[in-house]
């Protein structure tokens, strides 16, 4: 299993990282990894910029049946992200949000939102989503090809 972590920062609880690695039996790789990831842990804070662009970039790093976990600071923490912002960004990036999980047992600061790569846009829409960078364009084409092959 290939695990990729995007958005690591000083506020990340290493106990969560170690628990994920132990459970998966694999090391978390960083942005520099050149492998298709089965799971992407996308750490996102309200001041990080555009979540849609980050999700599309994360899609470009995924294996065909990969999953993205968007990890955001919980309410009252620095960088808190409104759930409605996530709910809006996920389908705009061509994903489907399935569940939100508190990481309270190990991480007092983050909540996780699971987003499997189940593109909900038709191929034409997926190609027009956020063509702000070549990487976003590749991710959109990849998402469109998944829709056409499904």
Coordinates of C-alpha atoms in Angstrom, one line a residue:
X1 CA 0.0 0.0 0.0
X2 CA 1.3 3.5 -0.9
X3 CA 0.4 6.3 1.5
X4 CA 0.9 9.9 0.7
X5 CA 0.7 12.9 3.1
X6 CA 0.1 16.3 1.7
X7 CA 0.1 19.5 3.8
X8 CA 2.2 18.4 6.7
X9 CA 2.9 21.1 9.2
X10 CA 4.1 21.7 12.7
X11 CA 0.5 21.3 14.0
X12 CA 0.4 17.6 12.9
X13 CA 0.2 15.0 15.6
X14 CA 2.9 12.4 14.9
X15 CA 0.9 9.8 16.9
X16 CA -1.7 9.8 14.1
X17 CA 1.0 9.5 11.4
X18 CA 2.5 6.5 13.2
X19 CA -0.9 4.9 13.8
X20 CA -1.7 5.2 10.1
X21 CA 1.7 3.7 9.1
X22 CA 1.3 0.8 11.6
X23 CA -2.2 0.0 10.4
X24 CA -1.2 0.1 6.7
X25 CA 2.2 -1.5 7.1
X26 CA 3.7 1.2 5.0
X27 CA 5.5 4.6 5.5
X28 CA 3.8 7.9 4.7
X29 CA 5.4 9.5 1.7
X30 CA 5.6 13.2 1.1
X31 CA 4.8 15.5 -1.9
X32 CA 8.1 14.5 -3.6
X33 CA 7.0 10.8 -4.0
X34 CA 6.6 9.6 -7.6
X35 CA 4.3 6.7 -6.9
X36 CA 0.5 6.4 -7.3
X37 CA -1.0 6.5 -3.8
X38 CA -3.7 4.2 -2.5
X39 CA -4.4 6.7 0.2
X40 CA -3.7 10.4 0.4
X41 CA -3.9 12.2 3.7
X42 CA -4.5 15.8 2.7
X43 CA -4.0 18.1 5.7
X44 CA -5.9 21.3 5.0
X45 CA -6.3 24.5 7.0
X46 CA -8.6 27.5 6.3
X47 CA -5.6 29.7 5.3
X48 CA -4.0 27.2 2.9
X49 CA -5.7 28.6 -0.2
X50 CA -8.1 26.9 -2.6
X51 CA -9.3 23.4 -1.4
X52 CA -10.6 22.5 -4.9
X53 CA -7.2 23.0 -6.4
X54 CA -5.6 20.9 -3.6
X55 CA -8.1 18.1 -4.1
X56 CA -7.6 18.0 -7.9
X57 CA -3.8 17.9 -7.3
X58 CA -4.4 15.0 -4.8
X59 CA -6.5 13.1 -7.4
X60 CA -3.5 13.3 -9.7
X61 CA -1.4 11.5 -7.1
X62 CA -3.9 8.6 -6.6
X63 CA -4.0 5.1 -7.9
X64 CA -7.2 4.2 -9.7
X65 CA -9.2 3.1 -6.7
X66 CA -7.5 5.5 -4.2
X67 CA -9.0 7.4 -1.4
X68 CA -8.4 10.9 -0.1
X69 CA -8.8 11.8 3.5
X70 CA -9.1 15.5 4.0
X71 CA -7.9 16.3 7.5
X72 CA -8.9 19.7 8.8
X73 CA -8.6 21.4 12.2
X74 CA -11.6 20.9 14.5
X75 CA -13.9 23.7 15.5
X76 CA -12.2 26.3 17.7
X77 CA -8.7 25.4 16.4
X78 CA -6.5 27.7 14.3
X79 CA -7.2 27.1 10.6
X80 CA -10.7 25.6 11.1
X81 CA -12.5 24.9 7.9
X82 CA -16.3 25.1 7.8
X83 CA -17.9 21.7 6.9
X84 CA -19.9 23.5 4.2
X85 CA -16.6 24.6 2.5
X86 CA -15.5 20.9 2.3
X87 CA -19.0 19.9 1.1
X88 CA -18.8 22.5 -1.7
X89 CA -15.2 21.7 -2.7
X90 CA -15.5 18.0 -2.9
X91 CA -18.0 17.7 -5.7
X92 CA -16.5 20.7 -7.5
X93 CA -13.3 18.6 -7.7
X94 CA -15.2 15.7 -9.0
X95 CA -15.3 13.6 -5.8
X96 CA -18.0 12.3 -3.5
X97 CA -17.8 12.9 0.2
X98 CA -18.8 9.8 2.1
X99 CA -18.0 10.3 5.8
X100 CA -16.5 12.5 8.4
X101 CA -14.6 11.0 11.4
X102 CA -13.3 12.6 14.5
X103 CA -9.7 11.7 15.2
X104 CA -10.2 12.5 18.8
X105 CA -8.7 9.3 20.2
X106 CA -5.3 10.3 18.9
X107 CA -5.4 13.8 17.5
X108 CA -7.1 16.5 19.5
X109 CA -6.9 19.0 16.6
X110 CA -8.0 17.4 13.4
X111 CA -11.2 15.8 11.9
X112 CA -11.1 13.6 8.8
X113 CA -13.4 13.6 5.8
X114 CA -13.2 10.5 3.5
X115 CA -13.5 11.2 -0.3
X116 CA -13.2 8.1 -2.5
X117 CA -12.4 8.9 -6.1
X118 CA -15.8 8.3 -7.4
X119 CA -16.1 11.1 -10.0
X120 CA -19.6 12.5 -10.0
X121 CA -19.2 14.8 -12.9
X122 CA -19.7 13.8 -16.5
X123 CA -16.4 13.7 -18.6
X124 CA -17.0 17.1 -20.2
X125 CA -17.6 18.8 -16.8
X126 CA -14.6 17.0 -15.3
X127 CA -12.3 18.4 -18.0
X128 CA -13.5 21.9 -17.4
X129 CA -12.9 21.8 -13.6
X130 CA -10.2 24.2 -12.4
X131 CA -7.8 24.1 -15.3
X132 CA -5.5 26.4 -13.4
X133 CA -2.3 24.3 -13.8
X134 CA -1.0 21.5 -16.0
X135 CA -1.2 19.2 -13.0
X136 CA -4.9 20.1 -12.5
X137 CA -5.5 19.5 -16.2
X138 CA -3.9 16.0 -15.9
X139 CA -6.0 15.2 -12.8
X140 CA -9.2 16.3 -14.6
X141 CA -8.4 14.2 -17.6
X142 CA -7.7 11.3 -15.3
X143 CA -11.0 11.8 -13.5
X144 CA -12.8 11.9 -16.9
X145 CA -11.2 8.7 -18.1
X146 CA -12.3 7.0 -14.8
X147 CA -15.9 8.1 -15.5
X148 CA -15.8 6.8 -19.1
X149 CA -14.3 3.4 -18.1
X150 CA -16.8 2.9 -15.2

